[in-house]
PDB file of N, CA and C in Angstrom:
ATOM      1  N   LEU A 225     -13.988 -20.584  -2.969  1.00  0.00           N
ATOM      2  CA  LEU A 225     -13.187 -21.159  -4.034  1.00  0.00           C
ATOM      3  C   LEU A 225     -12.634 -20.071  -4.961  1.00  0.00           C
ATOM      4  N   ALA A 226     -13.436 -19.043  -5.153  1.00  0.00           N
ATOM      5  CA  ALA A 226     -12.966 -17.952  -6.010  1.00  0.00           C
ATOM      6  C   ALA A 226     -11.783 -17.238  -5.360  1.00  0.00           C
ATOM      7  N   GLY A 227     -11.857 -17.046  -4.056  1.00  0.00           N
ATOM      8  CA  GLY A 227     -10.748 -16.413  -3.343  1.00  0.00           C
ATOM      9  C   GLY A 227      -9.480 -17.240  -3.410  1.00  0.00           C
ATOM     10  N   LEU A 228      -9.637 -18.559  -3.272  1.00  0.00           N
ATOM     11  CA  LEU A 228      -8.490 -19.456  -3.376  1.00  0.00           C
ATOM     12  C   LEU A 228      -7.866 -19.383  -4.764  1.00  0.00           C
ATOM     13  N   THR A 229      -8.698 -19.371  -5.788  1.00  0.00           N
ATOM     14  CA  THR A 229      -8.208 -19.286  -7.164  1.00  0.00           C
ATOM     15  C   THR A 229      -7.460 -17.976  -7.403  1.00  0.00           C
ATOM     16  N   LEU A 230      -8.039 -16.879  -6.912  1.00  0.00           N
ATOM     17  CA  LEU A 230      -7.374 -15.582  -7.084  1.00  0.00           C
ATOM     18  C   LEU A 230      -6.052 -15.529  -6.326  1.00  0.00           C
ATOM     19  N   ALA A 231      -6.025 -16.089  -5.124  1.00  0.00           N
ATOM     20  CA  ALA A 231      -4.788 -16.091  -4.344  1.00  0.00           C
ATOM     21  C   ALA A 231      -3.715 -16.917  -5.037  1.00  0.00           C
ATOM     22  N   CYS A 232      -4.083 -18.047  -5.594  1.00  0.00           N
ATOM     23  CA  CYS A 232      -3.109 -18.884  -6.314  1.00  0.00           C
ATOM     24  C   CYS A 232      -2.586 -18.185  -7.565  1.00  0.00           C
ATOM     25  N   LEU A 233      -3.467 -17.541  -8.305  1.00  0.00           N
ATOM     26  CA  LEU A 233      -3.038 -16.812  -9.495  1.00  0.00           C
ATOM     27  C   LEU A 233      -2.128 -15.647  -9.128  1.00  0.00           C
ATOM     28  N   TYR A 234      -2.458 -14.933  -8.060  1.00  0.00           N
ATOM     29  CA  TYR A 234      -1.615 -13.828  -7.605  1.00  0.00           C
ATOM     30  C   TYR A 234      -0.246 -14.341  -7.167  1.00  0.00           C
ATOM     31  N   GLY A 235      -0.222 -15.442  -6.433  1.00  0.00           N
ATOM     32  CA  GLY A 235       1.044 -16.030  -6.005  1.00  0.00           C
ATOM     33  C   GLY A 235       1.898 -16.469  -7.175  1.00  0.00           C
ATOM     34  N   ALA A 236       1.260 -17.061  -8.184  1.00  0.00           N
ATOM     35  CA  ALA A 236       2.003 -17.493  -9.371  1.00  0.00           C
ATOM     36  C   ALA A 236       2.572 -16.289 -10.125  1.00  0.00           C
ATOM     37  N   TYR A 237       1.790 -15.219 -10.212  1.00  0.00           N
ATOM     38  CA  TYR A 237       2.263 -14.010 -10.885  1.00  0.00           C
ATOM     39  C   TYR A 237       3.451 -13.409 -10.141  1.00  0.00           C
ATOM     40  N   LYS A 238       3.313 -13.301  -8.816  1.00  0.00           N
ATOM     41  CA  LYS A 238       4.402 -12.729  -8.018  1.00  0.00           C
ATOM     42  C   LYS A 238       5.646 -13.614  -8.058  1.00  0.00           C
ATOM     43  N   PHE A 239       5.471 -14.918  -8.138  1.00  0.00           N
ATOM     44  CA  PHE A 239       6.613 -15.820  -8.225  1.00  0.00           C
ATOM     45  C   PHE A 239       7.366 -15.605  -9.533  1.00  0.00           C
ATOM     46  N   LYS A 240       6.617 -15.429 -10.610  1.00  0.00           N
ATOM     47  CA  LYS A 240       7.245 -15.241 -11.914  1.00  0.00           C
ATOM     48  C   LYS A 240       8.001 -13.912 -11.973  1.00  0.00           C
ATOM     49  N   HIS A 241       7.503 -12.894 -11.267  1.00  0.00           N
ATOM     50  CA  HIS A 241       8.100 -11.563 -11.320  1.00  0.00           C
ATOM     51  C   HIS A 241       8.778 -11.203  -9.989  1.00  0.00           C
ATOM     52  N   ARG A 242       9.430 -12.155  -9.353  1.00  0.00           N
ATOM     53  CA  ARG A 242      10.041 -11.922  -8.039  1.00  0.00           C
ATOM     54  C   ARG A 242      11.399 -11.243  -8.137  1.00  0.00           C
ATOM     55  N   GLY A 243      11.968 -11.161  -9.300  1.00  0.00           N
ATOM     56  CA  GLY A 243      13.253 -10.493  -9.483  1.00  0.00           C
ATOM     57  C   GLY A 243      14.401 -11.365  -9.000  1.00  0.00           C
ATOM     58  N   THR A 244      15.290 -10.781  -8.194  1.00  0.00           N
ATOM     59  CA  THR A 244      16.478 -11.503  -7.752  1.00  0.00           C
ATOM     60  C   THR A 244      16.266 -12.259  -6.439  1.00  0.00           C
ATOM     61  N   MET A 245      15.064 -12.224  -5.888  1.00  0.00           N
ATOM     62  CA  MET A 245      14.782 -12.917  -4.630  1.00  0.00           C
ATOM     63  C   MET A 245      14.874 -14.430  -4.832  1.00  0.00           C
ATOM     64  N   SER A 246      15.497 -15.118  -3.886  1.00  0.00           N
ATOM     65  CA  SER A 246      15.624 -16.571  -4.016  1.00  0.00           C
ATOM     66  C   SER A 246      14.264 -17.239  -3.817  1.00  0.00           C
ATOM     67  N   THR A 247      14.125 -18.418  -4.367  1.00  0.00           N
ATOM     68  CA  THR A 247      12.861 -19.151  -4.295  1.00  0.00           C
ATOM     69  C   THR A 247      12.495 -19.483  -2.863  1.00  0.00           C
ATOM     70  N   SER A 248      13.453 -19.877  -2.050  1.00  0.00           N
ATOM     71  CA  SER A 248      13.137 -20.263  -0.671  1.00  0.00           C
ATOM     72  C   SER A 248      12.635 -19.072   0.140  1.00  0.00           C
ATOM     73  N   VAL A 249      13.206 -17.904  -0.050  1.00  0.00           N
ATOM     74  CA  VAL A 249      12.751 -16.704   0.665  1.00  0.00           C
ATOM     75  C   VAL A 249      11.345 -16.324   0.204  1.00  0.00           C
ATOM     76  N   PHE A 250      11.111 -16.402  -1.086  1.00  0.00           N
ATOM     77  CA  PHE A 250       9.784 -16.077  -1.609  1.00  0.00           C
ATOM     78  C   PHE A 250       8.731 -17.023  -1.047  1.00  0.00           C
ATOM     79  N   LEU A 251       9.020 -18.323  -1.040  1.00  0.00           N
ATOM     80  CA  LEU A 251       8.054 -19.287  -0.526  1.00  0.00           C
ATOM     81  C   LEU A 251       7.827 -19.124   0.975  1.00  0.00           C
ATOM     82  N   MET A 252       8.846 -18.729   1.707  1.00  0.00           N
ATOM     83  CA  MET A 252       8.696 -18.463   3.133  1.00  0.00           C
ATOM     84  C   MET A 252       7.749 -17.283   3.351  1.00  0.00           C
ATOM     85  N   GLN A 253       7.930 -16.221   2.588  1.00  0.00           N
ATOM     86  CA  GLN A 253       7.042 -15.062   2.708  1.00  0.00           C
ATOM     87  C   GLN A 253       5.617 -15.409   2.285  1.00  0.00           C
ATOM     88  N   LEU A 254       5.472 -16.214   1.260  1.00  0.00           N
ATOM     89  CA  LEU A 254       4.152 -16.630   0.804  1.00  0.00           C
ATOM     90  C   LEU A 254       3.462 -17.486   1.864  1.00  0.00           C
ATOM     91  N   ARG A 255       4.217 -18.339   2.539  1.00  0.00           N
ATOM     92  CA  ARG A 255       3.651 -19.179   3.599  1.00  0.00           C
ATOM     93  C   ARG A 255       3.181 -18.325   4.767  1.00  0.00           C
ATOM     94  N   VAL A 256       3.957 -17.339   5.153  1.00  0.00           N
ATOM     95  CA  VAL A 256       3.562 -16.443   6.247  1.00  0.00           C
ATOM     96  C   VAL A 256       2.299 -15.670   5.883  1.00  0.00           C
ATOM     97  N   ALA A 257       2.205 -15.207   4.653  1.00  0.00           N
ATOM     98  CA  ALA A 257       1.011 -14.495   4.206  1.00  0.00           C
ATOM     99  C   ALA A 257      -0.214 -15.413   4.220  1.00  0.00           C
ATOM    100  N   ALA A 258      -0.035 -16.664   3.808  1.00  0.00           N
ATOM    101  CA  ALA A 258      -1.143 -17.616   3.806  1.00  0.00           C
ATOM    102  C   ALA A 258      -1.601 -17.921   5.231  1.00  0.00           C
ATOM    103  N   GLN A 259      -0.658 -18.080   6.143  1.00  0.00           N
ATOM    104  CA  GLN A 259      -1.021 -18.339   7.537  1.00  0.00           C
ATOM    105  C   GLN A 259      -1.746 -17.146   8.147  1.00  0.00           C
ATOM    106  N   GLY A 260      -1.318 -15.950   7.838  1.00  0.00           N
ATOM    107  CA  GLY A 260      -1.998 -14.754   8.322  1.00  0.00           C
ATOM    108  C   GLY A 260      -3.414 -14.659   7.810  1.00  0.00           C
ATOM    109  N   THR A 261      -3.619 -15.032   6.540  1.00  0.00           N
ATOM    110  CA  THR A 261      -4.954 -15.020   5.963  1.00  0.00           C
ATOM    111  C   THR A 261      -5.851 -16.033   6.648  1.00  0.00           C
ATOM    112  N   VAL A 262      -5.335 -17.212   6.944  1.00  0.00           N
ATOM    113  CA  VAL A 262      -6.119 -18.238   7.631  1.00  0.00           C
ATOM    114  C   VAL A 262      -6.509 -17.767   9.023  1.00  0.00           C
ATOM    115  N   VAL A 263      -5.575 -17.181   9.746  1.00  0.00           N
ATOM    116  CA  VAL A 263      -5.880 -16.682  11.094  1.00  0.00           C
ATOM    117  C   VAL A 263      -6.945 -15.580  11.028  1.00  0.00           C
ATOM    118  N   ALA A 264      -6.837 -14.686  10.065  1.00  0.00           N
ATOM    119  CA  ALA A 264      -7.830 -13.619   9.919  1.00  0.00           C
ATOM    120  C   ALA A 264      -9.211 -14.179   9.593  1.00  0.00           C
ATOM    121  N   CYS A 265      -9.275 -15.175   8.714  1.00  0.00           N
ATOM    122  CA  CYS A 265     -10.566 -15.778   8.369  1.00  0.00           C
ATOM    123  C   CYS A 265     -11.172 -16.521   9.554  1.00  0.00           C
ATOM    124  N   LEU A 266     -10.355 -17.231  10.307  1.00  0.00           N
ATOM    125  CA  LEU A 266     -10.859 -17.927  11.494  1.00  0.00           C
ATOM    126  C   LEU A 266     -11.356 -16.931  12.536  1.00  0.00           C
ATOM    127  N   THR A 267     -10.635 -15.847  12.740  1.00  0.00           N
ATOM    128  CA  THR A 267     -11.059 -14.825  13.692  1.00  0.00           C
ATOM    129  C   THR A 267     -12.379 -14.194  13.263  1.00  0.00           C
ATOM    130  N   ALA A 268     -12.523 -13.898  11.988  1.00  0.00           N
ATOM    131  CA  ALA A 268     -13.773 -13.327  11.487  1.00  0.00           C
ATOM    132  C   ALA A 268     -14.928 -14.316  11.652  1.00  0.00           C
ATOM    133  N   GLY A 269     -14.694 -15.585  11.394  1.00  0.00           N
ATOM    134  CA  GLY A 269     -15.739 -16.592  11.556  1.00  0.00           C
ATOM    135  C   GLY A 269     -16.162 -16.764  12.996  1.00  0.00           C
ATOM    136  N   ILE A 270     -15.205 -16.767  13.916  1.00  0.00           N
ATOM    137  CA  ILE A 270     -15.531 -16.888  15.330  1.00  0.00           C
ATOM    138  C   ILE A 270     -16.275 -15.639  15.807  1.00  0.00           C
ATOM    139  N   GLY A 271     -15.833 -14.484  15.362  1.00  0.00           N
ATOM    140  CA  GLY A 271     -16.530 -13.245  15.717  1.00  0.00           C
ATOM    141  C   GLY A 271     -17.954 -13.228  15.217  1.00  0.00           C
ATOM    142  N   TYR A 272     -18.177 -13.677  13.999  1.00  0.00           N
ATOM    143  CA  TYR A 272     -19.532 -13.742  13.455  1.00  0.00           C
ATOM    144  C   TYR A 272     -20.386 -14.726  14.245  1.00  0.00           C
ATOM    145  N   SER A 273     -19.807 -15.869  14.585  1.00  0.00           N
ATOM    146  CA  SER A 273     -20.549 -16.868  15.356  1.00  0.00           C
ATOM    147  C   SER A 273     -20.939 -16.330  16.732  1.00  0.00           C
ATOM    148  N   LEU A 274     -20.010 -15.670  17.400  1.00  0.00           N
ATOM    149  CA  LEU A 274     -20.323 -15.080  18.706  1.00  0.00           C
ATOM    150  C   LEU A 274     -21.378 -13.988  18.579  1.00  0.00           C
ATOM    151  N   PHE A 275     -21.266 -13.157  17.562  1.00  0.00           N
ATOM    152  CA  PHE A 275     -22.261 -12.110  17.329  1.00  0.00           C
ATOM    153  C   PHE A 275     -23.636 -12.705  17.107  1.00  0.00           C
ATOM    154  N   LYS A 276     -23.696 -13.739  16.282  1.00  0.00           N
ATOM    155  CA  LYS A 276     -24.976 -14.379  15.973  1.00  0.00           C
ATOM    156  C   LYS A 276     -25.574 -15.043  17.213  1.00  0.00           C
ATOM    157  N   ASP A 277     -24.737 -15.705  18.021  1.00  0.00           N
ATOM    158  CA  ASP A 277     -25.229 -16.442  19.176  1.00  0.00           C
ATOM    159  C   ASP A 277     -25.628 -15.539  20.335  1.00  0.00           C
ATOM    160  N   TYR A 278     -24.893 -14.460  20.567  1.00  0.00           N
ATOM    161  CA  TYR A 278     -25.133 -13.656  21.756  1.00  0.00           C
ATOM    162  C   TYR A 278     -25.867 -12.346  21.496  1.00  0.00           C
ATOM    163  N   VAL A 279     -25.568 -11.680  20.408  1.00  0.00           N
ATOM    164  CA  VAL A 279     -26.207 -10.392  20.149  1.00  0.00           C
ATOM    165  C   VAL A 279     -27.565 -10.588  19.490  1.00  0.00           C
ATOM    166  N   LEU A 280     -27.616 -11.375  18.445  1.00  0.00           N
ATOM    167  CA  LEU A 280     -28.891 -11.572  17.749  1.00  0.00           C
ATOM    168  C   LEU A 280     -29.843 -12.450  18.560  1.00  0.00           C
ATOM    169  N   LYS A 281     -29.329 -13.357  19.342  1.00  0.00           N
ATOM    170  CA  LYS A 281     -30.166 -14.221  20.156  1.00  0.00           C
ATOM    171  C   LYS A 281     -30.868 -13.407  21.234  1.00  0.00           C
ATOM    172  N   SER A 282     -30.192 -12.438  21.827  1.00  0.00           N
ATOM    173  CA  SER A 282     -30.830 -11.609  22.858  1.00  0.00           C
ATOM    174  C   SER A 282     -31.912 -10.738  22.260  1.00  0.00           C
ATOM    175  N   ASP A 283     -31.781 -10.324  20.980  1.00  0.00           N
ATOM    176  CA  ASP A 283     -32.828  -9.580  20.319  1.00  0.00           C
ATOM    177  C   ASP A 283     -34.074 -10.423  20.127  1.00  0.00           C
ATOM    178  N   GLU A 284     -33.914 -11.707  19.817  1.00  0.00           N
ATOM    179  CA  GLU A 284     -35.038 -12.603  19.619  1.00  0.00           C
ATOM    180  C   GLU A 284     -35.779 -12.832  20.937  1.00  0.00           C
ATOM    181  N   VAL A 285     -35.066 -12.913  22.045  1.00  0.00           N
ATOM    182  CA  VAL A 285     -35.678 -13.119  23.343  1.00  0.00           C
ATOM    183  C   VAL A 285     -36.509 -11.910  23.731  1.00  0.00           C
ATOM    184  N   LYS A 286     -36.051 -10.699  23.430  1.00  0.00           N
ATOM    185  CA  LYS A 286     -36.777  -9.495  23.768  1.00  0.00           C
ATOM    186  C   LYS A 286     -38.089  -9.381  22.984  1.00  0.00           C
ATOM    187  N   LYS A 287     -38.124  -9.936  21.756  1.00  0.00           N
ATOM    188  CA  LYS A 287     -39.326  -9.868  20.937  1.00  0.00           C
ATOM    189  C   LYS A 287     -40.445 -10.751  21.473  1.00  0.00           C
ATOM    190  N   ASP A 288     -40.076 -11.862  22.118  1.00  0.00           N
ATOM    191  CA  ASP A 288     -41.093 -12.806  22.624  1.00  0.00           C
ATOM    192  C   ASP A 288     -41.748 -12.357  23.868  1.00  0.00           C
TER     193      ASP A 288
END
């Protein structure tokens, strides 16, 4: 939630100080950045899940 709040505040700040860029172009760039962030977070979550299931699980089996 803190990350979402910071991202929204940053977006609002950049929108206010966008200069001569049109609103539609700015919102398009903001949407692409948001989609990239979602893909990166999903990739990190899947990577962590695979690491936990396959790497750490094999360590537990060796201990027994």
